[in-house]
CSV table of C-alpha atoms and ligand atoms in Angstrom, one decimal:
chain,number,residue,atom,x,y,z
A,28,UNK,CA,0.0,0.0,0.0
A,29,UNK,CA,1.4,3.4,-0.9
A,30,UNK,CA,-0.8,5.3,1.4
A,31,UNK,CA,-0.2,8.8,2.6
A,32,UNK,CA,-3.1,9.4,5.0
A,33,UNK,CA,-3.9,12.8,6.3
A,34,UNK,CA,-4.8,13.2,10.0
A,35,UNK,CA,-7.6,15.7,10.6
A,36,UNK,CA,-7.0,16.9,14.0
A,37,UNK,CA,-7.3,20.7,13.4
A,38,UNK,CA,-9.8,21.4,16.2
A,39,UNK,CA,-8.0,19.2,18.7
A,40,UNK,CA,-4.8,21.1,17.9
A,41,UNK,CA,-6.5,24.3,18.8
A,42,UNK,CA,-8.4,23.1,21.8
A,43,UNK,CA,-6.2,20.6,23.7
A,44,UNK,CA,-2.5,21.1,22.8
A,45,UNK,CA,-1.3,18.6,25.4
A,46,UNK,CA,-3.3,15.7,24.0
A,47,UNK,CA,-2.7,16.8,20.4
A,48,UNK,CA,1.0,16.9,21.0
A,49,UNK,CA,1.0,13.4,22.5
A,50,UNK,CA,-1.0,12.0,19.6
A,51,UNK,CA,1.3,13.7,17.1
A,52,UNK,CA,4.4,12.3,18.9
A,53,UNK,CA,2.9,8.8,18.9
A,54,UNK,CA,2.2,9.1,15.1
A,55,UNK,CA,5.8,10.2,14.6
A,56,UNK,CA,7.0,7.2,16.7
A,57,UNK,CA,4.9,4.8,14.6
A,58,UNK,CA,6.2,6.3,11.4
A,59,UNK,CA,9.9,6.5,12.4
A,60,UNK,CA,10.3,3.0,13.9
A,61,UNK,CA,10.3,-0.6,12.8
A,62,UNK,CA,7.1,-2.0,14.4
A,63,UNK,CA,7.4,-5.7,14.9
A,64,UNK,CA,4.7,-6.4,17.5
A,65,UNK,CA,2.7,-9.0,15.7
A,66,UNK,CA,-0.6,-8.0,17.3
A,67,UNK,CA,-0.5,-4.5,15.9
A,68,UNK,CA,-1.3,-2.9,12.5
A,69,UNK,CA,-1.9,0.4,10.8
A,70,UNK,CA,-5.5,1.2,9.8
A,71,UNK,CA,-6.6,3.1,6.7
A,72,UNK,CA,-7.9,6.6,6.6
A,73,UNK,CA,-11.4,5.2,6.0
A,74,UNK,CA,-11.3,3.1,9.2
A,75,UNK,CA,-9.9,6.1,11.2
A,76,UNK,CA,-12.7,8.4,9.9
A,77,UNK,CA,-15.4,5.9,10.8
A,78,UNK,CA,-13.9,5.5,14.3
A,79,UNK,CA,-13.8,9.3,14.8
A,80,UNK,CA,-17.5,9.6,13.8
A,81,UNK,CA,-20.8,10.5,15.5
A,82,UNK,CA,-21.6,6.8,16.0
A,83,UNK,CA,-20.0,7.3,19.4
A,84,UNK,CA,-22.9,9.5,20.5
A,85,UNK,CA,-25.6,6.9,20.3
A,86,UNK,CA,-27.0,4.4,22.8
A,87,UNK,CA,-28.3,1.2,21.1
A,88,UNK,CA,-28.5,-1.6,23.6
A,89,UNK,CA,-29.9,-4.6,21.8
A,90,UNK,CA,-29.4,-5.8,18.2
A,91,UNK,CA,-30.5,-4.4,14.8
A,92,UNK,CA,-34.3,-4.1,14.7
A,93,UNK,CA,-34.6,-4.9,18.4
A,94,UNK,CA,-33.2,-2.0,20.4
A,95,UNK,CA,-34.0,-0.7,23.8
A,96,UNK,CA,-33.6,3.0,22.6
A,97,UNK,CA,-35.2,5.0,19.9
A,98,UNK,CA,-33.5,6.6,17.0
A,99,UNK,CA,-31.4,3.7,15.9
A,100,UNK,CA,-32.4,3.7,12.2
A,101,UNK,CA,-28.9,4.5,10.9
A,102,UNK,CA,-27.0,2.6,13.7
A,103,UNK,CA,-28.9,-0.5,12.5
A,104,UNK,CA,-27.6,0.2,8.9
A,105,UNK,CA,-24.0,0.3,10.2
A,106,UNK,CA,-24.3,-2.8,12.4
A,107,UNK,CA,-26.1,-4.8,9.7
A,108,UNK,CA,-23.5,-4.0,7.1
A,109,UNK,CA,-20.8,-5.1,9.5
A,110,UNK,CA,-22.6,-8.4,10.1
A,111,UNK,CA,-23.3,-9.1,6.5
A,112,UNK,CA,-19.8,-8.3,5.3
A,113,UNK,CA,-18.3,-10.3,8.1
A,114,UNK,CA,-20.5,-13.3,7.2
A,115,UNK,CA,-19.3,-13.1,3.6
A,116,UNK,CA,-15.6,-12.6,4.6
A,117,UNK,CA,-15.4,-15.7,6.8
A,118,UNK,CA,-18.3,-17.7,5.4
A,119,UNK,CA,-20.0,-17.5,8.8
A,120,UNK,CA,-23.5,-18.6,9.7
A,121,UNK,CA,-24.0,-16.0,12.5
A,122,UNK,CA,-22.0,-13.0,13.6
A,123,UNK,CA,-22.0,-10.8,16.6
A,124,UNK,CA,-20.0,-7.6,16.1
A,125,UNK,CA,-20.5,-6.1,19.5
A,126,UNK,CA,-17.7,-7.5,21.6
A,127,UNK,CA,-15.6,-4.6,22.8
A,128,UNK,CA,-12.3,-6.4,22.5
A,129,UNK,CA,-10.8,-9.9,22.3
A,130,UNK,CA,-10.9,-10.7,26.0
A,131,UNK,CA,-14.6,-9.9,26.4
A,132,UNK,CA,-15.4,-11.9,23.2
A,133,UNK,CA,-13.8,-15.0,24.7
A,134,UNK,CA,-15.6,-14.3,28.0
A,135,UNK,CA,-18.9,-14.2,26.2
A,136,UNK,CA,-18.4,-17.5,24.5
A,137,UNK,CA,-17.4,-19.2,27.8
A,138,UNK,CA,-20.3,-17.5,29.6
A,139,UNK,CA,-22.7,-18.8,26.9
A,140,UNK,CA,-21.4,-22.3,26.7
A,141,UNK,CA,-20.2,-23.2,30.2
A,142,UNK,CA,-21.2,-23.0,33.9
A,143,UNK,CA,-18.9,-21.8,36.6
A,144,UNK,CA,-16.5,-24.6,37.5
A,145,UNK,CA,-16.8,-26.5,34.2
A,146,UNK,CA,-13.7,-27.9,32.6
A,147,UNK,CA,-12.2,-26.6,29.4
A,148,UNK,CA,-8.9,-27.0,27.6
A,149,UNK,CA,-6.7,-24.2,26.3
A,150,UNK,CA,-3.1,-23.7,25.5
A,151,UNK,CA,-0.6,-22.5,28.3
A,152,UNK,CA,0.3,-18.9,28.2
A,153,UNK,CA,4.0,-19.8,28.3
A,154,UNK,CA,3.7,-21.9,25.2
A,155,UNK,CA,1.6,-19.6,23.1
A,156,UNK,CA,-1.9,-19.3,24.6
A,157,UNK,CA,-3.5,-16.0,25.7
A,158,UNK,CA,-4.3,-15.0,29.3
A,159,UNK,CA,-8.0,-15.6,28.6
A,160,UNK,CA,-7.2,-19.2,27.6
A,161,UNK,CA,-7.3,-20.3,31.2
A,162,UNK,CA,-4.4,-18.6,33.0
A,163,UNK,CA,-4.7,-18.7,36.8
A,164,UNK,CA,-4.5,-14.9,37.1
A,165,UNK,CA,-7.3,-14.4,34.6
A,166,UNK,CA,-11.1,-14.9,35.0
A,167,UNK,CA,-10.9,-17.8,32.7
A,168,UNK,CA,-8.6,-19.7,35.1
A,169,UNK,CA,-10.5,-18.6,38.1
A,170,UNK,CA,-14.2,-19.2,37.1
A,171,UNK,CA,-13.5,-22.4,35.1
A,172,UNK,CA,-11.4,-25.5,35.6
A,173,UNK,CA,-8.9,-25.1,32.8
A,174,UNK,CA,-6.7,-28.0,32.0
A,175,UNK,CA,-4.0,-26.6,29.7
A,176,UNK,CA,-2.1,-28.2,26.9
A,177,UNK,CA,1.2,-27.3,25.5
A,178,UNK,CA,3.5,-28.0,22.6
A,179,UNK,CA,5.8,-30.9,22.1
A,180,UNK,CA,9.2,-30.4,23.7
A,181,UNK,CA,11.2,-31.6,20.7
A,182,UNK,CA,9.3,-30.1,17.8
A,183,UNK,CA,7.9,-27.1,19.7
A,184,UNK,CA,4.7,-27.7,17.7
A,185,UNK,CA,1.3,-28.9,18.7
A,186,UNK,CA,1.1,-32.7,19.2
A,187,UNK,CA,-2.5,-33.5,18.2
A,188,UNK,CA,-2.3,-37.1,19.5
A,189,UNK,CA,-1.2,-35.9,22.9
A,190,UNK,CA,-4.1,-33.3,22.9
A,191,UNK,CA,-6.6,-36.1,22.0
A,192,UNK,CA,-5.2,-38.3,24.8
A,193,UNK,CA,-5.4,-35.5,27.3
A,194,UNK,CA,-9.0,-34.6,26.1
A,195,UNK,CA,-10.1,-38.2,26.6
A,196,UNK,CA,-8.8,-38.1,30.2
A,197,UNK,CA,-10.2,-34.7,31.3
A,198,UNK,CA,-13.5,-34.8,29.2
A,199,UNK,CA,-13.6,-31.0,28.7
A,200,UNK,CA,-16.8,-29.2,27.9
A,201,UNK,CA,-15.0,-27.0,25.5
A,202,UNK,CA,-11.7,-27.1,23.7
A,203,UNK,CA,-10.1,-23.9,22.5
A,204,UNK,CA,-7.5,-23.6,19.7
A,205,UNK,CA,-5.9,-20.5,18.2
A,206,UNK,CA,-3.1,-18.7,19.9
A,207,UNK,CA,-1.2,-15.5,20.6
A,208,UNK,CA,2.4,-16.7,20.1
A,209,UNK,CA,2.4,-19.8,17.9
A,210,UNK,CA,4.4,-19.5,14.7
A,211,UNK,CA,3.0,-22.6,12.9
A,212,UNK,CA,0.0,-23.6,10.9
A,213,UNK,CA,-2.8,-24.9,13.1
A,214,UNK,CA,-4.6,-28.1,12.0
A,215,UNK,CA,-8.1,-26.9,12.7
A,216,UNK,CA,-9.7,-29.9,11.0
A,217,UNK,CA,-7.9,-32.1,13.5
A,218,UNK,CA,-9.2,-30.0,16.4
A,219,UNK,CA,-12.7,-30.5,15.1
A,220,UNK,CA,-12.2,-34.3,15.0
A,221,UNK,CA,-10.8,-34.2,18.6
A,222,UNK,CA,-13.8,-32.2,19.8
A,223,UNK,CA,-16.2,-34.6,18.1
A,224,UNK,CA,-14.4,-37.6,19.6
A,225,UNK,CA,-14.8,-36.3,23.1
A,226,UNK,CA,-18.0,-34.4,22.7
A,227,UNK,CA,-16.6,-31.0,23.4
A,228,UNK,CA,-17.7,-27.6,22.1
A,229,UNK,CA,-15.3,-26.7,19.4
A,230,UNK,CA,-14.0,-23.1,19.7
A,231,UNK,CA,-11.1,-21.1,18.1
A,232,UNK,CA,-9.7,-17.7,18.9
A,233,UNK,CA,-8.1,-16.6,15.7
A,234,UNK,CA,-7.3,-13.0,16.9
A,235,UNK,CA,-3.8,-13.2,15.5
A,236,UNK,CA,-4.3,-14.9,12.2
A,237,UNK,CA,-7.8,-13.6,11.3
A,238,UNK,CA,-6.5,-11.7,8.2
A,239,UNK,CA,-4.8,-14.9,7.0
A,240,UNK,CA,-7.9,-17.0,7.6
A,241,UNK,CA,-10.2,-14.6,5.9
A,242,UNK,CA,-8.1,-14.9,2.7
A,243,UNK,CA,-7.4,-18.6,2.8
A,244,UNK,CA,-3.7,-18.1,3.5
A,245,UNK,CA,-4.3,-20.0,6.7
A,246,UNK,CA,-7.1,-22.7,7.0
A,247,UNK,CA,-10.3,-20.9,8.0
A,248,UNK,CA,-12.1,-22.8,10.8
A,249,UNK,CA,-15.2,-20.6,10.8
A,250,UNK,CA,-17.5,-22.7,8.5
A,251,UNK,CA,-17.1,-25.9,10.6
A,252,UNK,CA,-16.3,-24.7,14.2
A,253,UNK,CA,-19.0,-24.1,16.7
A,254,UNK,CA,-17.7,-20.7,17.6
A,255,UNK,CA,-14.8,-18.5,16.6
A,256,UNK,CA,-13.7,-15.3,18.2
A,257,UNK,CA,-11.3,-12.8,16.8
A,258,UNK,CA,-10.1,-9.3,17.4
A,259,UNK,CA,-10.5,-6.9,14.5
A,260,UNK,CA,-7.3,-4.9,15.0
A,261,UNK,CA,-4.5,-7.4,14.4
A,262,UNK,CA,-3.9,-9.0,10.9
A,263,UNK,CA,-7.5,-8.0,10.0
A,264,UNK,CA,-6.4,-4.4,10.0
A,265,UNK,CA,-9.5,-2.9,11.5
A,266,UNK,CA,-10.4,-0.8,14.5
A,267,UNK,CA,-9.6,-2.0,18.1
A,268,UNK,CA,-12.4,-4.5,18.9
A,269,UNK,CA,-13.7,-8.0,18.3
A,270,UNK,CA,-16.4,-10.3,16.8
A,271,UNK,CA,-17.8,-13.7,17.5
A,272,UNK,CA,-18.8,-16.0,14.7
A,273,UNK,CA,-20.8,-19.1,15.4
A,274,UNK,CA,-23.2,-21.8,14.1
A,275,UNK,CA,-26.8,-20.7,13.9
A,276,UNK,CA,-27.7,-23.1,16.7
A,277,UNK,CA,-25.6,-21.2,19.2
A,278,UNK,CA,-26.5,-17.7,18.0
A,279,UNK,CA,-29.1,-16.9,20.5
A,280,UNK,CA,-27.1,-18.1,23.5
A,281,UNK,CA,-24.0,-16.2,22.4
A,282,UNK,CA,-25.9,-13.0,21.5
A,283,UNK,CA,-27.5,-13.1,25.0
A,284,UNK,CA,-24.2,-13.6,26.6
A,285,UNK,CA,-22.8,-10.5,24.9
A,286,UNK,CA,-25.9,-8.4,25.7
A,287,UNK,CA,-27.4,-8.3,28.2
A,288,UNK,CA,-25.1,-10.9,29.8
A,289,UNK,CA,-21.8,-9.0,29.9
A,290,UNK,CA,-22.0,-5.7,28.0
A,291,UNK,CA,-24.2,-2.6,27.8
A,292,UNK,CA,-24.4,-0.4,24.7
A,293,UNK,CA,-22.3,-1.3,21.7
A,294,UNK,CA,-19.6,1.1,20.4
A,295,UNK,CA,-21.3,2.2,17.2
A,296,UNK,CA,-18.4,4.2,15.8
A,297,UNK,CA,-16.2,1.2,16.2
A,298,UNK,CA,-18.7,-1.1,14.7
A,299,UNK,CA,-19.0,1.2,11.7
A,300,UNK,CA,-15.3,1.0,11.4
A,301,UNK,CA,-15.4,-2.8,11.6
A,302,UNK,CA,-17.8,-2.7,8.6
A,303,UNK,CA,-15.3,-0.5,6.7
A,304,UNK,CA,-12.4,-2.9,7.5
A,305,UNK,CA,-14.5,-5.9,6.4
A,306,UNK,CA,-15.1,-4.1,3.1
A,307,UNK,CA,-11.4,-3.6,2.7
A,308,UNK,CA,-10.7,-7.2,3.6
A,309,UNK,CA,-13.1,-8.4,0.9
A,310,UNK,CA,-11.1,-6.5,-1.8
A,311,UNK,CA,-8.7,-8.7,-3.9
A,312,UNK,CA,-5.8,-6.6,-2.7
A,313,UNK,CA,-6.2,-7.8,0.8
A,314,UNK,CA,-5.4,-11.3,-0.2
A,315,UNK,CA,-2.1,-10.0,-1.7
A,316,UNK,CA,-1.5,-8.2,1.5
A,317,UNK,CA,-2.1,-11.4,3.6
A,318,UNK,CA,0.2,-13.4,1.3
A,319,UNK,CA,2.9,-10.8,1.5
A,320,UNK,CA,2.7,-10.8,5.4
A,321,UNK,CA,3.7,-14.5,5.3
A,322,UNK,CA,6.4,-14.1,2.6
A,323,UNK,CA,7.9,-11.3,4.6
A,324,UNK,CA,7.8,-13.3,7.8
A,325,UNK,CA,9.6,-16.2,6.1
A,326,UNK,CA,12.2,-13.8,4.7
A,327,UNK,CA,12.8,-12.2,8.1
A,328,UNK,CA,13.0,-15.7,9.7
A,329,UNK,CA,15.6,-16.7,7.1
A,330,UNK,CA,17.7,-13.6,7.7
A,331,UNK,CA,17.7,-14.1,11.5
A,332,UNK,CA,18.6,-17.8,11.3
A,333,UNK,CA,21.4,-17.1,8.8
A,334,UNK,CA,22.8,-14.7,11.4
A,335,UNK,CA,22.8,-17.4,14.0
A,336,UNK,CA,19.6,-16.8,15.9
A,337,UNK,CA,17.5,-19.7,17.0
A,338,UNK,CA,13.8,-19.5,16.1
A,339,UNK,CA,11.3,-21.6,18.0
A,340,UNK,CA,10.3,-24.5,15.8
A,341,UNK,CA,13.0,-23.3,13.3
A,342,UNK,CA,10.9,-20.9,11.4
A,343,UNK,CA,7.3,-19.7,10.8
A,344,UNK,CA,4.3,-20.5,8.7
A,345,UNK,CA,2.4,-17.3,9.5
A,346,UNK,CA,3.0,-13.7,10.4
A,347,UNK,CA,5.1,-14.1,13.6
A,348,UNK,CA,8.1,-15.8,15.0
A,349,UNK,CA,9.6,-16.4,18.4
A,350,UNK,CA,13.3,-15.7,18.8
A,351,UNK,CA,15.4,-17.3,21.5
A,352,UNK,CA,17.6,-14.3,22.2
A,353,UNK,CA,19.1,-16.0,25.3
A,354,UNK,CA,20.6,-18.9,23.5
A,355,UNK,CA,21.5,-16.9,20.4
A,356,UNK,CA,22.9,-13.7,22.0
A,357,UNK,CA,23.1,-14.4,25.7
A,358,UNK,CA,20.5,-11.7,26.3
A,359,UNK,CA,17.4,-11.9,28.5
A,360,UNK,CA,14.2,-11.1,26.7
A,361,UNK,CA,13.7,-7.9,28.7
A,362,UNK,CA,17.2,-6.7,27.8
A,363,UNK,CA,16.6,-7.5,24.1
A,364,UNK,CA,13.3,-5.7,24.1
A,365,UNK,CA,14.9,-2.6,25.7
A,366,UNK,CA,17.9,-2.5,23.4
A,367,UNK,CA,15.7,-2.8,20.3
A,368,UNK,CA,13.4,0.0,21.7
A,369,UNK,CA,16.4,2.3,22.0
A,370,UNK,CA,17.2,1.5,18.3
A,371,UNK,CA,13.6,2.4,17.3
A,372,UNK,CA,12.6,-1.2,16.8
A,373,UNK,CA,9.5,-2.4,18.7
A,374,UNK,CA,8.8,-5.9,19.9
A,375,UNK,CA,7.8,-7.7,23.0
A,376,UNK,CA,9.6,-10.0,25.3
A,377,UNK,CA,8.0,-13.4,25.3
A,378,UNK,CA,8.4,-16.8,27.0
A,379,UNK,CA,9.5,-19.6,24.7
A,380,UNK,CA,8.3,-23.2,25.2
A,381,UNK,CA,9.9,-24.9,28.2
A,382,UNK,CA,11.5,-21.5,29.2
A,383,UNK,CA,14.1,-21.9,31.9
A,384,UNK,CA,13.7,-18.2,32.8
A,385,UNK,CA,10.7,-16.4,34.4
A,386,UNK,CA,7.7,-15.0,32.5
A,387,UNK,CA,8.8,-11.5,33.7
A,388,UNK,CA,12.1,-11.9,32.1
A,389,UNK,CA,11.9,-14.7,29.6
A,390,UNK,CA,14.4,-16.0,27.1
A,391,UNK,CA,12.6,-14.8,23.9
A,392,UNK,CA,11.1,-12.0,21.9
A,393,UNK,CA,8.1,-12.2,19.7
A,394,UNK,CA,8.2,-10.4,16.3
A,395,UNK,CA,6.0,-10.2,13.3
A,396,UNK,CA,5.4,-8.5,9.9
A,397,UNK,CA,1.8,-7.2,9.7
A,398,UNK,CA,2.7,-3.5,10.2
A,399,UNK,CA,5.8,-3.5,8.0
A,400,UNK,CA,3.8,-5.2,5.2
A,401,UNK,CA,1.0,-2.6,5.5
A,402,UNK,CA,3.7,0.0,5.0
A,403,UNK,CA,4.6,-1.7,1.7
A,404,UNK,CA,7.8,-3.6,2.6
A,405,UNK,CA,8.8,-6.7,0.7
A,406,UNK,CA,11.1,-9.6,1.2
A,407,UNK,CA,14.2,-7.7,0.3
A,408,UNK,CA,13.4,-5.1,2.9
A,409,UNK,CA,13.1,-7.9,5.5
A,410,UNK,CA,16.8,-8.5,5.0
A,411,UNK,CA,17.5,-5.0,6.1
A,412,UNK,CA,15.2,-5.2,9.0
A,413,UNK,CA,16.9,-8.5,10.1
A,414,UNK,CA,20.2,-6.8,9.9
A,415,UNK,CA,19.0,-3.9,12.1
A,416,UNK,CA,17.7,-6.3,14.7
A,417,UNK,CA,20.9,-8.3,14.9
A,418,UNK,CA,23.0,-5.2,15.0
A,419,UNK,CA,21.0,-3.8,17.9
A,420,UNK,CA,21.2,-7.1,19.8
A,421,UNK,CA,24.9,-7.3,19.2
A,422,UNK,CA,25.3,-3.8,20.7
A,423,UNK,CA,22.7,-4.2,23.4
A,424,UNK,CA,24.7,-2.4,26.1
A,425,UNK,CA,26.1,0.3,23.9
A,426,UNK,CA,23.6,3.2,24.1
A,427,UNK,CA,25.6,5.4,21.7
A,428,UNK,CA,25.5,2.7,19.0
A,429,UNK,CA,21.8,2.0,19.6
A,430,UNK,CA,21.1,5.7,19.1
A,431,UNK,CA,23.0,5.6,15.9
A,432,UNK,CA,21.0,2.6,14.7
A,433,UNK,CA,17.8,4.5,15.6
A,434,UNK,CA,18.9,7.2,13.1
A,435,UNK,CA,19.5,4.6,10.4
A,436,UNK,CA,16.1,3.0,11.2
A,437,UNK,CA,14.4,6.3,10.8
A,438,UNK,CA,16.0,7.0,7.5
A,439,UNK,CA,14.9,3.5,6.3
A,440,UNK,CA,11.3,4.0,7.5
A,441,UNK,CA,11.1,7.3,5.7
A,442,UNK,CA,11.1,5.3,2.5
A,443,UNK,CA,7.7,3.8,3.6
A,444,UNK,CA,5.5,6.7,4.4
A,445,UNK,CA,2.0,6.0,5.7
A,446,UNK,CA,0.4,8.7,7.8
A,447,UNK,CA,1.2,12.3,7.1
B,8,PLP,C1,-4.9,-10.2,21.4
B,8,PLP,C2,-5.6,-11.5,21.7
B,8,PLP,C3,-6.7,-11.5,22.6
B,8,PLP,C4,-7.2,-10.3,23.4
B,8,PLP,O1,-7.5,-9.2,22.7
B,8,PLP,P1,-7.8,-7.8,23.5
B,8,PLP,O2,-8.4,-7.0,22.5
B,8,PLP,O3,-6.4,-7.3,23.8
B,8,PLP,O4,-8.6,-8.1,24.7
B,8,PLP,C5,-7.4,-12.7,22.8
B,8,PLP,N1,-6.9,-13.8,22.2
B,8,PLP,C6,-5.8,-13.9,21.5
B,8,PLP,C7,-5.3,-15.2,20.9
B,8,PLP,C8,-5.1,-12.7,21.2
B,8,PLP,O5,-4.0,-12.8,20.5
């Protein structure tokens, strides 16, 4: 995308200089740095405009055609468009576009399908799962009996036979697949079989890979899973929010769990922006984008491995990779994240499977290509990005050198303008 989007903040600039300046500085930071956090993206001007619209003014508890407030004629148009486009995009039977974010979307499905104390299976946080997949500090680990699965120690990939064996033992009411830090293709068909074999509700959380699933670059579980949640702001490149897609037979239960079960009024400006993002994702160019994300991730993985870094599972099939910086560079994850930040390169420290360090200071970092791909970078640019990363890690305790790299990074990023 060769976009040069204009920000329209003229009134804000006049009225609230403190907030205007912070927003402007954040925009500069986004433009001048190499953004590698795989759960982030840059939205189009159309999405930004919808988000900044008068939809925010309206209360509309309920669903299109069945609201608890008057005056929802046009809000119904927005929400219905979001639903219809989303159905088409993912081949979904039923869609709820109201979840405020990924965590509340997962909460709504659990709330609809399980009772307090029921058993479900999700992936461990330390091996790629999300907090809401049953971590003990999260509601999902407190209200439900979560029995967690992990990856195979040797391959660092899912072991479906082991998951089936575990499922036969624990007899979960629900099995959740889809992750936050898993660099490999997920065999959703196999998860469906496992769920059928043990009689579990079959759920996926595709927050990270939704853009890849929508375009068929990754297997799309939506048509044959019972329920699938996703955020809309990661590879899907929409506003910050989430959706739930499900089989018609679970529609009423899930809609009731979202509202009135857990939420109040929907965020209509965001739902309008979701509709815009789904329109964009239905364009043929979006498939090229999703394809390029994966090509870029593979190219970046190659560069890093050539330079001696160990990647978890030796590579990637999707948009992200986990780098063992402790083994490769003798750096703790926290130290690596900090050094990269000083060089204008943004990532997050992350546990690696069977990490010998603590979650607060793990052995790895997690990086991905959705943002850089949105900015128009290609495989050859990934070579340069990989070189910046390695150079920063090699000079992790030399602040002067990191500052110098930051200048080079800025110059490189100037070649890929996005927001003006
Ligand atoms: C990001 C993410 C979420 C949570 O989304 P929020 O919008 O931050 O609440 C849930 N599940 C997975 C797999 C994620 O990656």
